[in-house]
Short mmCIF file of C-alpha atoms in Angstrom, two decimals:
data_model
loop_
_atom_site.label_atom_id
_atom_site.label_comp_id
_atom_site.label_asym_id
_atom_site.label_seq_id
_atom_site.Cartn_x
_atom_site.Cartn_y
_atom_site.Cartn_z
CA UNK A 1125 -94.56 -55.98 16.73
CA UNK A 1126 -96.06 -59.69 17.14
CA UNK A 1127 -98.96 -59.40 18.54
CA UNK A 1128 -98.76 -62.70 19.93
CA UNK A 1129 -95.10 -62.45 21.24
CA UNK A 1130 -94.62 -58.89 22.68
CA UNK A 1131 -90.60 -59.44 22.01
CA UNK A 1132 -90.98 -60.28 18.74
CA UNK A 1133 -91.78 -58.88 15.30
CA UNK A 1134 -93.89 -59.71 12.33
CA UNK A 1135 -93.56 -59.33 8.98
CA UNK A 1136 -96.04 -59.20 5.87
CA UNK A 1137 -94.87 -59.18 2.18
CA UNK A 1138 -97.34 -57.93 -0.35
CA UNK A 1139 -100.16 -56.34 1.95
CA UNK A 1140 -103.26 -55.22 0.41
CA UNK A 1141 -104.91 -52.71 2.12
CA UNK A 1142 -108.26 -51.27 0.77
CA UNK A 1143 -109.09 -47.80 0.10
CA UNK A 1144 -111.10 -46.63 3.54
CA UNK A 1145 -109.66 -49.54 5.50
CA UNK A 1146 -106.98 -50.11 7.94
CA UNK A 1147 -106.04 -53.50 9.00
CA UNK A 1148 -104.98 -54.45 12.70
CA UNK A 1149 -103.04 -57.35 13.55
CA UNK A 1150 -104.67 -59.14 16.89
CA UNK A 1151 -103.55 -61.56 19.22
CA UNK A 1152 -103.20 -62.27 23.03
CA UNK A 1153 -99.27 -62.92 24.52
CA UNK A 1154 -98.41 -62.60 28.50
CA UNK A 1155 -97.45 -59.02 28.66
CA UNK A 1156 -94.97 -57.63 31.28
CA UNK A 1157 -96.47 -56.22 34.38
CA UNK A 1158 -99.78 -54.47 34.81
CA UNK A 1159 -100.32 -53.69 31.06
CA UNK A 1160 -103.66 -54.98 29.82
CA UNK A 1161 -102.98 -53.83 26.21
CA UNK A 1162 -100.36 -52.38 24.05
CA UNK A 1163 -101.19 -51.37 20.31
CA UNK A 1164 -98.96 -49.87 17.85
CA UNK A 1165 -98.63 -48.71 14.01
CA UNK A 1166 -96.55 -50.64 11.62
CA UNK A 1167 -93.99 -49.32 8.82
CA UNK A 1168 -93.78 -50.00 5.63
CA UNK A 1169 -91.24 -50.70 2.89
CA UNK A 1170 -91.69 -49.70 -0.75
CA UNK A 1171 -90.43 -49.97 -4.63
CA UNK A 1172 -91.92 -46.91 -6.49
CA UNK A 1173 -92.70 -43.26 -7.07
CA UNK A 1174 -92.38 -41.11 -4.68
CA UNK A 1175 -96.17 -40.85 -4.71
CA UNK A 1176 -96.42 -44.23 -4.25
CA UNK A 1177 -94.47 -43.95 -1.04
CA UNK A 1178 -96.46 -41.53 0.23
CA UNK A 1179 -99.76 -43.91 -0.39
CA UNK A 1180 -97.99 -46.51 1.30
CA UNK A 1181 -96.50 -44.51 4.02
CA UNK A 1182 -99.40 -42.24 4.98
CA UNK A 1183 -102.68 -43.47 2.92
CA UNK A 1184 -101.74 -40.58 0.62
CA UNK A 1185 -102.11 -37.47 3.33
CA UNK A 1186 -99.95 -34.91 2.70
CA UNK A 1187 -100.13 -32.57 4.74
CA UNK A 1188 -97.05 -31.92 7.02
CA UNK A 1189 -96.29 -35.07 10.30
CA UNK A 1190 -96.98 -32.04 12.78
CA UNK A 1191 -100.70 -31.55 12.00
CA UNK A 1192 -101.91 -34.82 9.78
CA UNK A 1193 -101.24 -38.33 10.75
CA UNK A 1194 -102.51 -42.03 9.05
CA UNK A 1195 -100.89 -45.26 7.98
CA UNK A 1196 -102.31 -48.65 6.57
CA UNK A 1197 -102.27 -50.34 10.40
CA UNK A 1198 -100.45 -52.04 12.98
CA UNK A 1199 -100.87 -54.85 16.06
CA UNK A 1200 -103.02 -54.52 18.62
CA UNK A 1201 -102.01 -57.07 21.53
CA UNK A 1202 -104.06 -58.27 25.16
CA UNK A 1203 -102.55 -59.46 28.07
CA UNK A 1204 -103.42 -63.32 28.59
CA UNK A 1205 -101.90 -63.76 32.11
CA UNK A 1206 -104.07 -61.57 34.64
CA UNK A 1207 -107.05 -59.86 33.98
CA UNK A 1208 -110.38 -61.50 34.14
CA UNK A 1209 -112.21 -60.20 31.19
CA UNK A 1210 -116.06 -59.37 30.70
CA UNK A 1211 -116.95 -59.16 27.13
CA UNK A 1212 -119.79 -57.51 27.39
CA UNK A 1213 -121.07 -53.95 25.38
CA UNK A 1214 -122.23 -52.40 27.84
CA UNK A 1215 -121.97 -53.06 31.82
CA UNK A 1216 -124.91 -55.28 32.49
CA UNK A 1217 -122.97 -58.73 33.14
CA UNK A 1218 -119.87 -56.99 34.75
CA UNK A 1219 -118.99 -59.07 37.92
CA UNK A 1220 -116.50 -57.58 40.73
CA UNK A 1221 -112.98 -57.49 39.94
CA UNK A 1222 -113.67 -58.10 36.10
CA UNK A 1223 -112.00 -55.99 33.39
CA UNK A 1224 -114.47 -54.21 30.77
CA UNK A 1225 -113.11 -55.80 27.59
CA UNK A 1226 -114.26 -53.12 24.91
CA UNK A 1227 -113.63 -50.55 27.33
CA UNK A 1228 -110.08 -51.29 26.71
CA UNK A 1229 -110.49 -51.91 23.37
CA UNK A 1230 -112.03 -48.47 22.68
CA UNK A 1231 -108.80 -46.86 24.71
CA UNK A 1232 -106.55 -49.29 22.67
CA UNK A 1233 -107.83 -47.73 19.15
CA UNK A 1234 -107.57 -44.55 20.60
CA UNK A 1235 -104.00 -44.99 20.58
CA UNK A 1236 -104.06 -46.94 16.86
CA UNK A 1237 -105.50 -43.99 15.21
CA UNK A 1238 -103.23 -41.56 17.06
CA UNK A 1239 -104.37 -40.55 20.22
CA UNK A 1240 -101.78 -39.72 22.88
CA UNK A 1241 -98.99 -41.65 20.37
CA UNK A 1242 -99.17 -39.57 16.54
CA UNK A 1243 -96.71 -36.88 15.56
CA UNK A 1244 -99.53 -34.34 15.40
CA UNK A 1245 -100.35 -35.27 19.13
CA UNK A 1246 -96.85 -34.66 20.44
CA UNK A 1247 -96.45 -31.42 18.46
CA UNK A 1248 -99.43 -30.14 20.75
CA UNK A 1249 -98.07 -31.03 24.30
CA UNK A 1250 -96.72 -28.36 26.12
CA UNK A 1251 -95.93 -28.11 29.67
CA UNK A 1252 -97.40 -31.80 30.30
CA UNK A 1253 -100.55 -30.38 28.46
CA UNK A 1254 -102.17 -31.07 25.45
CA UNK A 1255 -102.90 -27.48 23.67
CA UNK A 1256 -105.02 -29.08 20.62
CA UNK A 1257 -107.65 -26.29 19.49
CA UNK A 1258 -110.97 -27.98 19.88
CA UNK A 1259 -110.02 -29.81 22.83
CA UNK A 1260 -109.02 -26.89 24.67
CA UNK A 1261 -112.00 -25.12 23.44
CA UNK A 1262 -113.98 -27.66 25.22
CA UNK A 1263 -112.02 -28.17 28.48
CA UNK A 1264 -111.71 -24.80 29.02
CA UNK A 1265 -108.02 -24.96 29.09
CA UNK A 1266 -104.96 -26.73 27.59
CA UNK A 1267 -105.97 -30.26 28.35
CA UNK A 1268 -103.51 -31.64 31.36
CA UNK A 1269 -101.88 -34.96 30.22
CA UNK A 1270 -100.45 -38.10 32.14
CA UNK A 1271 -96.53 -38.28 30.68
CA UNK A 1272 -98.04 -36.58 27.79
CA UNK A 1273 -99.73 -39.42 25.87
CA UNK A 1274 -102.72 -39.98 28.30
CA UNK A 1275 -105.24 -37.45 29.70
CA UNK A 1276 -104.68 -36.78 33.33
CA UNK A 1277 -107.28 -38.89 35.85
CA UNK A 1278 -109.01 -36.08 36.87
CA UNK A 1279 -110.65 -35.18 33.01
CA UNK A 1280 -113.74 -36.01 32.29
CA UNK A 1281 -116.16 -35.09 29.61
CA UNK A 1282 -120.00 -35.83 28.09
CA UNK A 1283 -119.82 -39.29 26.11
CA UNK A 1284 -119.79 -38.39 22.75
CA UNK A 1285 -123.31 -37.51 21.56
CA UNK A 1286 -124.44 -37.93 25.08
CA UNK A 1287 -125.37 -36.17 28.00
CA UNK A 1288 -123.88 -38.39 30.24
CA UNK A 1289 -120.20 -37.55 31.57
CA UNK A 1290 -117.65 -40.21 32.57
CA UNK A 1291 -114.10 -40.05 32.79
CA UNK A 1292 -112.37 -39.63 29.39
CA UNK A 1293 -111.54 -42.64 27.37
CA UNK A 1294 -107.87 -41.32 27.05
CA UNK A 1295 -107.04 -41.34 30.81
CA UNK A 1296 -104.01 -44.13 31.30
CA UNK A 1297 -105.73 -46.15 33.60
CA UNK A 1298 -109.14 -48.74 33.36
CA UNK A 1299 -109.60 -50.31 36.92
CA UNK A 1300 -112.00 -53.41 37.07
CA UNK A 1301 -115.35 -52.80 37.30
CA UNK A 1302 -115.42 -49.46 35.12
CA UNK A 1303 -116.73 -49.10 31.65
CA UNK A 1304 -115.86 -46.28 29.23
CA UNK A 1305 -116.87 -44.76 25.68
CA UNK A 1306 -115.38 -42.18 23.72
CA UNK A 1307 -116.11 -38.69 25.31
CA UNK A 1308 -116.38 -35.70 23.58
CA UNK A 1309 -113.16 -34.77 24.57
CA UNK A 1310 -111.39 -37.75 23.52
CA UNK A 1311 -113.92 -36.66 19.63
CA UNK A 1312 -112.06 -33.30 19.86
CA UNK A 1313 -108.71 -34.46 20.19
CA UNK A 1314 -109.30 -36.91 17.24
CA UNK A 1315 -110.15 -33.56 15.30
CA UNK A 1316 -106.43 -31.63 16.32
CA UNK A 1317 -104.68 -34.46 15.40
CA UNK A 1318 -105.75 -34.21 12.13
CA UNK A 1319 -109.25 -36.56 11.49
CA UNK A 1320 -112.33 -35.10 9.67
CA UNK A 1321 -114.69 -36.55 12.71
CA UNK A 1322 -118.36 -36.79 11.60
CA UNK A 1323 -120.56 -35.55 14.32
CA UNK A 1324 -123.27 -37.66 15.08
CA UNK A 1325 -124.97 -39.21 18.31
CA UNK A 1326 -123.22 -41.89 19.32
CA UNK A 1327 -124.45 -45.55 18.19
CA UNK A 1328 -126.35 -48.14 20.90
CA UNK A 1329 -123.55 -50.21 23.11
CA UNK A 1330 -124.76 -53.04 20.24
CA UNK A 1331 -122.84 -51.40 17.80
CA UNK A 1332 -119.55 -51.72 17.20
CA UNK A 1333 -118.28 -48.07 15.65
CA UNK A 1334 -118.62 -45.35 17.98
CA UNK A 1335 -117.86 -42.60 15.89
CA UNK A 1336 -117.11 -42.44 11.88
CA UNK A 1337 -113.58 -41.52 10.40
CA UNK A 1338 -112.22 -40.01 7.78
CA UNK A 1339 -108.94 -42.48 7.15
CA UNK A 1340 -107.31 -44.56 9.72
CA UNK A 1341 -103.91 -44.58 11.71
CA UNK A 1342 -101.99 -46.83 13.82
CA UNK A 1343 -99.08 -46.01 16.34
CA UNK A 1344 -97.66 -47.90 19.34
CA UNK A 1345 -98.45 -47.49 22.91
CA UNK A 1346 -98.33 -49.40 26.07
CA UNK A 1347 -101.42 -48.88 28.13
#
């Protein structure tokens, strides 16, 4: 998708994409209704081994759609037409009725590297649950879901490499005024769905990377 024209579609001939490296498309259009957000994973066309193909279709993973997931990137689009955004890292110039801008960001990359939207996700919802092994581990209990590709409201979790709980970075909704991190349960999920997450207290609101992968993913969802 466009991530300037959320009924359109853009194409790239020729991409170079790095080893270690995933590259997201960004741009504002005036999305439909309340979404704040949408982000999604882009396909690929190839001429080449079969290898090749799977390089370009899955940064060389090959291990089976139901437990692995990556790709070389996608779009990643925010609404123009309604919220009014705070760009701060943390909370400390958030005014009332402003929307936490890398709050939403952090939710929105959730989804590019295949939270709530990969193959390996939806092969662990049952029941309107998510059943992943760590995750589970550490909720106590499959994981209850929102339409299956959020976390329900009511989970919440430490922020990752904190003591501090909040509500889960997954959960579908961010109303104004509320700032979020990755939780540990958000960390866990990241690890069913097929990541090699490095543990490791979580960076300063200054810093930009909240927690270190092993390859990157992209997939669309509305948010």
């Amino acid at each position: 998708d466009d991530p300037a024209n959320s009924t359109g579609t853009l194409f790239e001939d020729f991409l170079t994409v790095p080893a270690d490296t995933i590259i997201v498309f960004a741009g504002g259009a005036n999305l439909s209704g309340a979404t704040l957000a949408q982000a999604g994973f882009g396909s690929a066309e190839f001429i080449g081994t079969p290898a090749f193909g799977t390089t370009v279709g899955t940064r060389g993973e090959i291990g089976p759609a139901a437990d692995e997931f990556s790709t070389w990137g996608g779009f990643l689009s925010v609404d123009t037409s309604g919220p009014i955004w705070d760009y701060s890292l943390d909370n400390s110039t958030l005014g009332v009725g402003e929307t936490h801008f890398y709050s939403l960001m952090l939710h929105e990359l959730g989804h590019v590297v295949g939270l709530g939207t990969a193959p390996s996700w939806m092969n662990r919802i049952s029941a309107s649950t998510f059943t992943g092994t760590e995750a589970s581990a550490l909720y106590g209990s499959a994981v209850p879901t929102f339409e299956g590709d959020h976390y329900a409201n009511s989970v919440t979790s430490d922020i990752f490499g904190s003591s501090n709980s909040q509500t889960a970075a997954l959960v579908a909704n961010l109303p104004p005024n509320e700032t979020r991190f990755f939780t540990e349960i958000d960390v866990a999920a990241l690890d069913d769905i097929g990541w090699d997450v490095v543990s490791a207290p979580i960076p300063e609101p200054s810093s930009i990377t909240l927690l270190a992968l092993s390859a990157a993913s992209l997939l669309r969802r509305r948010r």
